[in-house]
Amino acid sequence: MKPVPFRTDAEVEGALSPVTAHLQRGGLLAYPTETVYGVGSRAREADVRALAQLKGRRPNKPFLLLVSGRTMAEAQGLAFNEVASALARAFWPGPLTLVLPGGGGRLPDLLRGPEGGIAVRWTSHRGMARLVEALGEPITSTSANLPGRPFPKTPPSNTTSVPAAAEAGTLVVLDGGVLGNSPPSTVVDCTRPTPRLVREGALTLVDLRRAAGRLAP
C-alpha cells in the first residue's frame, strides 16, 4: 500500500474518512507530528498490543496518547493538577507530553507507566490534530523507529516491520513530507504535586521555567 499524501489541507481532509475507518477496524498508522514521525493506533488494548508487536517494544514501556485538546484528555478520565494545568496553558498544543493520573476503566493499563500515570500530548501538527478530532478519541504514539535507531524525519520505510505491515494493509503510512530538525517532545511527570522532568526534548527546562515559574519542574 502506497503512502497517503498528508501535507496540504485538501490532502488531510481527503484522508480523514478512509484513515479513521482503518483505525476503527483496529488498523495501525504511521504519521507525521510536530517533532518526528510516529506510529500509533486507537487506545484499545488489542490495538495497542498489535502496535507493540509492530514496534518490537518491550511490554513494560508504554505509549503516549495524542489528543485534539484538553477536553478529550479529561473525557478519558485523566486529571490535571495545578502544575499540569499551568504547563498545558503555556505549551499546548505543542511538543510537551504530560504524564497524568487517572484513566482507570477507560484506558488500557498497557498505556500506564511505572509512575502510575498515562502520557498525553495535544499535538500542534494541524493534520494530526484534525485526524484525532475526526476519530473522536485519542491515538497512541511512539516514534516510528526500531529501538536504538535514529528518530525518523521522513515517512518510515527503513525498518523491517513497516514495509511488510503496509503491504499487508494492517498499517497505513501518512506522508507529511520531511520534518524539521526538532527533537522529540519534552516529557513532564505530573502524577505528584511536585513535577518531575522525565525527558528534555523540544522544550528545554529553561523554557518550562520561563513560562510556568514556580510550577515548572
mmCIF file of C-alpha atoms in Angstrom:
data_model
loop_
_atom_site.group_PDB
_atom_site.id
_atom_site.type_symbol
_atom_site.label_atom_id
_atom_site.label_comp_id
_atom_site.label_asym_id
_atom_site.label_seq_id
_atom_site.Cartn_x
_atom_site.Cartn_y
_atom_site.Cartn_z
ATOM 1 C CA MET A 1 0.000 0.000 0.000
ATOM 2 C CA LYS A 2 1.435 3.363 -1.045
ATOM 3 C CA PRO A 3 1.803 6.196 1.497
ATOM 4 C CA VAL A 4 -1.191 8.540 1.680
ATOM 5 C CA PRO A 5 -0.340 12.204 0.902
ATOM 6 C CA PHE A 6 -0.888 14.238 4.064
ATOM 7 C CA ARG A 7 0.623 17.675 3.542
ATOM 8 C CA THR A 8 -1.956 20.162 2.291
ATOM 9 C CA ASP A 9 -5.308 20.932 3.907
ATOM 10 C CA ALA A 10 -7.045 19.272 0.959
ATOM 11 C CA GLU A 11 -4.961 16.101 1.330
ATOM 12 C CA VAL A 12 -5.664 15.969 5.055
ATOM 13 C CA GLU A 13 -9.416 16.359 4.555
ATOM 14 C CA GLY A 14 -9.390 13.707 1.843
ATOM 15 C CA ALA A 15 -7.586 11.249 4.112
ATOM 16 C CA LEU A 16 -9.865 11.630 7.141
ATOM 17 C CA SER A 17 -12.640 9.236 6.169
ATOM 18 C CA PRO A 18 -10.545 6.274 4.959
ATOM 19 C CA VAL A 19 -7.941 6.639 7.699
ATOM 20 C CA THR A 20 -10.464 6.864 10.539
ATOM 21 C CA ALA A 21 -12.244 3.814 9.115
ATOM 22 C CA HIS A 22 -8.910 1.951 9.040
ATOM 23 C CA LEU A 23 -8.248 2.820 12.691
ATOM 24 C CA GLN A 24 -11.776 1.840 13.712
ATOM 25 C CA ARG A 25 -11.128 -1.589 12.207
ATOM 26 C CA GLY A 26 -8.117 -1.964 14.519
ATOM 27 C CA GLY A 27 -5.557 -0.862 11.941
ATOM 28 C CA LEU A 28 -2.226 0.812 12.664
ATOM 29 C CA LEU A 29 -0.972 4.166 11.426
ATOM 30 C CA ALA A 30 2.382 5.824 10.707
ATOM 31 C CA TYR A 31 2.163 9.608 10.669
ATOM 32 C CA PRO A 32 3.973 12.940 10.994
ATOM 33 C CA THR A 33 3.892 15.049 14.161
ATOM 34 C CA GLU A 34 5.391 18.408 15.093
ATOM 35 C CA THR A 35 8.586 16.588 16.118
ATOM 36 C CA VAL A 36 9.202 13.178 14.488
ATOM 37 C CA TYR A 37 7.250 10.514 12.601
ATOM 38 C CA GLY A 38 5.238 8.265 14.875
ATOM 39 C CA VAL A 39 3.281 5.043 14.707
ATOM 40 C CA GLY A 40 0.056 4.522 16.570
ATOM 41 C CA SER A 41 -3.401 3.037 16.939
ATOM 42 C CA ARG A 42 -6.599 3.608 18.832
ATOM 43 C CA ALA A 43 -6.190 3.422 22.605
ATOM 44 C CA ARG A 44 -7.790 -0.036 22.793
ATOM 45 C CA GLU A 45 -5.991 -2.983 24.352
ATOM 46 C CA ALA A 46 -5.937 -5.231 21.272
ATOM 47 C CA ASP A 47 -4.823 -2.356 19.055
ATOM 48 C CA VAL A 48 -2.061 -1.337 21.479
ATOM 49 C CA ARG A 49 -0.787 -4.927 21.627
ATOM 50 C CA ALA A 50 -0.620 -5.023 17.822
ATOM 51 C CA LEU A 51 1.310 -1.742 17.861
ATOM 52 C CA ALA A 52 3.789 -3.090 20.425
ATOM 53 C CA GLN A 53 4.402 -6.110 18.212
ATOM 54 C CA LEU A 54 5.000 -3.906 15.154
ATOM 55 C CA LYS A 55 7.348 -1.660 17.114
ATOM 56 C CA GLY A 56 9.207 -4.550 18.728
ATOM 57 C CA ARG A 57 8.723 -2.824 22.059
ATOM 58 C CA ARG A 58 9.055 -4.438 25.469
ATOM 59 C CA PRO A 59 5.700 -4.732 27.296
ATOM 60 C CA ASN A 60 6.695 -2.519 30.258
ATOM 61 C CA LYS A 61 7.426 0.539 28.101
ATOM 62 C CA PRO A 62 4.102 2.305 27.430
ATOM 63 C CA PHE A 63 2.992 4.531 24.561
ATOM 64 C CA LEU A 64 1.721 8.085 24.883
ATOM 65 C CA LEU A 65 -1.591 9.478 23.639
ATOM 66 C CA LEU A 66 -2.216 12.244 21.119
ATOM 67 C CA VAL A 67 -5.367 14.267 21.780
ATOM 68 C CA SER A 68 -7.090 17.133 19.998
ATOM 69 C CA GLY A 69 -7.486 19.186 23.174
ATOM 70 C CA ARG A 70 -7.600 19.101 26.958
ATOM 71 C CA THR A 71 -11.304 18.236 26.843
ATOM 72 C CA MET A 72 -10.522 14.945 25.083
ATOM 73 C CA ALA A 73 -7.903 14.073 27.704
ATOM 74 C CA GLU A 74 -10.337 14.779 30.526
ATOM 75 C CA ALA A 75 -13.026 12.728 28.777
ATOM 76 C CA GLN A 76 -10.682 9.744 29.159
ATOM 77 C CA GLY A 77 -10.602 10.338 32.925
ATOM 78 C CA LEU A 78 -7.143 11.937 33.001
ATOM 79 C CA ALA A 79 -6.711 14.517 35.763
ATOM 80 C CA PHE A 80 -4.899 17.870 35.612
ATOM 81 C CA ASN A 81 -3.454 19.214 38.849
ATOM 82 C CA GLU A 82 -2.244 22.813 39.226
ATOM 83 C CA VAL A 83 1.129 22.038 37.643
ATOM 84 C CA ALA A 84 -0.310 20.156 34.661
ATOM 85 C CA SER A 85 -2.867 22.914 34.072
ATOM 86 C CA ALA A 86 -0.178 25.610 34.074
ATOM 87 C CA LEU A 87 2.077 23.697 31.706
ATOM 88 C CA ALA A 88 -0.815 22.842 29.377
ATOM 89 C CA ARG A 89 -1.882 26.502 29.234
ATOM 90 C CA ALA A 90 1.658 27.521 28.348
ATOM 91 C CA PHE A 91 2.620 24.854 25.818
ATOM 92 C CA TRP A 92 -0.440 23.058 24.433
ATOM 93 C CA PRO A 93 -0.868 22.451 21.588
ATOM 94 C CA GLY A 94 2.819 21.731 21.197
ATOM 95 C CA PRO A 95 5.732 19.354 21.867
ATOM 96 C CA LEU A 96 5.038 18.846 25.577
ATOM 97 C CA THR A 97 3.937 15.458 26.886
ATOM 98 C CA LEU A 98 2.349 15.397 30.339
ATOM 99 C CA VAL A 99 2.155 12.218 32.410
ATOM 100 C CA LEU A 100 -1.219 12.423 34.163
ATOM 101 C CA PRO A 101 -3.034 10.316 36.769
ATOM 102 C CA GLY A 102 -6.439 8.792 36.101
ATOM 103 C CA GLY A 103 -7.919 6.978 33.124
ATOM 104 C CA GLY A 104 -8.828 3.876 35.113
ATOM 105 C CA GLY A 105 -11.541 1.826 33.419
ATOM 106 C CA ARG A 106 -11.371 3.937 30.255
ATOM 107 C CA LEU A 107 -7.826 3.436 29.016
ATOM 108 C CA PRO A 108 -5.887 0.147 28.908
ATOM 109 C CA ASP A 109 -3.327 -0.351 31.653
ATOM 110 C CA LEU A 110 -0.824 -1.145 28.891
ATOM 111 C CA LEU A 111 -0.541 2.640 28.499
ATOM 112 C CA ARG A 112 0.286 3.210 32.160
ATOM 113 C CA GLY A 113 3.892 3.923 33.064
ATOM 114 C CA PRO A 114 5.817 2.863 36.175
ATOM 115 C CA GLU A 115 4.785 6.065 37.965
ATOM 116 C CA GLY A 116 1.135 5.082 37.504
ATOM 117 C CA GLY A 117 0.227 7.781 35.001
ATOM 118 C CA ILE A 118 -0.573 7.954 31.302
ATOM 119 C CA ALA A 119 1.397 10.229 28.977
ATOM 120 C CA VAL A 120 -0.629 12.592 26.776
ATOM 121 C CA ARG A 121 0.046 15.422 24.331
ATOM 122 C CA TRP A 122 -2.156 17.846 22.427
ATOM 123 C CA THR A 123 -0.330 17.808 19.134
ATOM 124 C CA SER A 124 0.280 21.038 17.244
ATOM 125 C CA HIS A 125 0.550 19.202 13.915
ATOM 126 C CA ARG A 126 -2.561 20.547 12.187
ATOM 127 C CA GLY A 127 -3.226 17.432 10.143
ATOM 128 C CA MET A 128 -2.886 15.029 13.056
ATOM 129 C CA ALA A 129 -4.951 17.228 15.378
ATOM 130 C CA ARG A 130 -7.663 17.228 12.720
ATOM 131 C CA LEU A 131 -7.459 13.435 12.360
ATOM 132 C CA VAL A 132 -7.691 12.848 16.118
ATOM 133 C CA GLU A 133 -10.672 15.188 16.234
ATOM 134 C CA ALA A 134 -12.360 13.329 13.367
ATOM 135 C CA LEU A 135 -11.717 9.955 15.039
ATOM 136 C CA GLY A 136 -13.233 11.295 18.257
ATOM 137 C CA GLU A 137 -10.759 9.533 20.523
ATOM 138 C CA PRO A 138 -7.005 9.599 21.229
ATOM 139 C CA ILE A 139 -4.403 7.980 19.013
ATOM 140 C CA THR A 140 -1.450 6.252 20.624
ATOM 141 C CA SER A 141 2.004 7.425 19.661
ATOM 142 C CA THR A 142 5.602 6.284 19.666
ATOM 143 C CA SER A 143 8.443 7.219 17.335
ATOM 144 C CA ALA A 144 8.408 5.244 14.092
ATOM 145 C CA ASN A 145 11.852 3.711 14.506
ATOM 146 C CA LEU A 146 13.005 0.380 15.803
ATOM 147 C CA PRO A 147 14.564 0.532 19.298
ATOM 148 C CA GLY A 148 18.029 2.083 19.177
ATOM 149 C CA ARG A 149 17.586 3.603 15.710
ATOM 150 C CA PRO A 150 17.507 7.379 14.991
ATOM 151 C CA PHE A 151 14.218 9.270 15.284
ATOM 152 C CA PRO A 152 12.655 9.374 11.789
ATOM 153 C CA LYS A 153 12.085 12.680 9.987
ATOM 154 C CA THR A 154 10.702 11.123 6.785
ATOM 155 C CA PRO A 155 7.847 8.634 6.234
ATOM 156 C CA PRO A 156 9.049 5.377 7.789
ATOM 157 C CA SER A 157 10.234 2.842 5.263
ATOM 158 C CA ASN A 158 13.637 1.712 6.504
ATOM 159 C CA THR A 159 12.569 -0.726 9.209
ATOM 160 C CA THR A 160 11.882 -4.400 8.758
ATOM 161 C CA SER A 161 8.333 -4.238 10.103
ATOM 162 C CA VAL A 162 6.792 -1.162 8.465
ATOM 163 C CA PRO A 163 7.001 -2.195 4.771
ATOM 164 C CA ALA A 164 5.576 -5.658 5.468
ATOM 165 C CA ALA A 165 2.725 -4.251 7.555
ATOM 166 C CA ALA A 166 1.963 -1.623 4.926
ATOM 167 C CA GLU A 167 1.974 -4.236 2.180
ATOM 168 C CA ALA A 168 -0.387 -6.419 4.226
ATOM 169 C CA GLY A 169 -2.747 -3.483 4.738
ATOM 170 C CA THR A 170 -2.504 -3.524 8.536
ATOM 171 C CA LEU A 171 -0.542 -0.245 8.534
ATOM 172 C CA VAL A 172 -1.360 2.969 6.676
ATOM 173 C CA VAL A 173 1.504 5.445 6.208
ATOM 174 C CA LEU A 174 0.686 9.159 6.051
ATOM 175 C CA ASP A 175 3.252 11.117 4.037
ATOM 176 C CA GLY A 176 3.699 14.545 5.614
ATOM 177 C CA GLY A 177 6.995 15.215 3.854
ATOM 178 C CA VAL A 178 10.354 15.832 5.508
ATOM 179 C CA LEU A 179 10.008 17.176 9.047
ATOM 180 C CA GLY A 180 12.110 19.920 10.599
ATOM 181 C CA ASN A 181 15.128 19.364 12.797
ATOM 182 C CA SER A 182 13.276 19.127 16.100
ATOM 183 C CA PRO A 183 13.955 16.638 18.902
ATOM 184 C CA PRO A 184 11.077 14.582 20.329
ATOM 185 C CA SER A 185 8.644 16.081 22.817
ATOM 186 C CA THR A 186 9.619 17.078 26.327
ATOM 187 C CA VAL A 187 8.039 14.824 28.966
ATOM 188 C CA VAL A 188 6.990 16.002 32.447
ATOM 189 C CA ASP A 189 5.564 13.687 35.102
ATOM 190 C CA CYS A 190 2.596 15.420 36.777
ATOM 191 C CA THR A 191 1.309 12.470 38.779
ATOM 192 C CA ARG A 192 2.589 14.023 42.023
ATOM 193 C CA PRO A 193 2.258 17.572 43.423
ATOM 194 C CA THR A 194 5.919 18.203 42.577
ATOM 195 C CA PRO A 195 6.547 17.739 38.829
ATOM 196 C CA ARG A 196 9.487 15.748 37.503
ATOM 197 C CA LEU A 197 11.265 16.268 34.183
ATOM 198 C CA VAL A 198 11.372 12.837 32.550
ATOM 199 C CA ARG A 199 12.899 13.874 29.216
ATOM 200 C CA GLU A 200 14.158 17.213 27.961
ATOM 201 C CA GLY A 201 13.316 17.462 24.278
ATOM 202 C CA ALA A 202 11.887 20.149 22.004
ATOM 203 C CA LEU A 203 11.199 22.304 25.074
ATOM 204 C CA THR A 204 14.080 22.920 27.471
ATOM 205 C CA LEU A 205 13.910 23.162 31.245
ATOM 206 C CA VAL A 206 14.577 26.885 30.816
ATOM 207 C CA ASP A 207 11.514 27.136 28.526
ATOM 208 C CA LEU A 208 9.343 25.419 31.115
ATOM 209 C CA ARG A 209 10.536 27.611 33.973
ATOM 210 C CA ARG A 210 10.245 30.789 31.953
ATOM 211 C CA ALA A 211 6.589 30.056 31.194
ATOM 212 C CA ALA A 212 5.401 28.334 34.375
ATOM 213 C CA GLY A 213 7.694 29.784 37.026
ATOM 214 C CA ARG A 214 7.493 28.031 40.395
ATOM 215 C CA LEU A 215 5.123 25.408 38.941
ATOM 216 C CA ALA A 216 7.745 24.134 36.487
ATOM 217 C CA PRO A 217 9.958 21.115 37.323
#
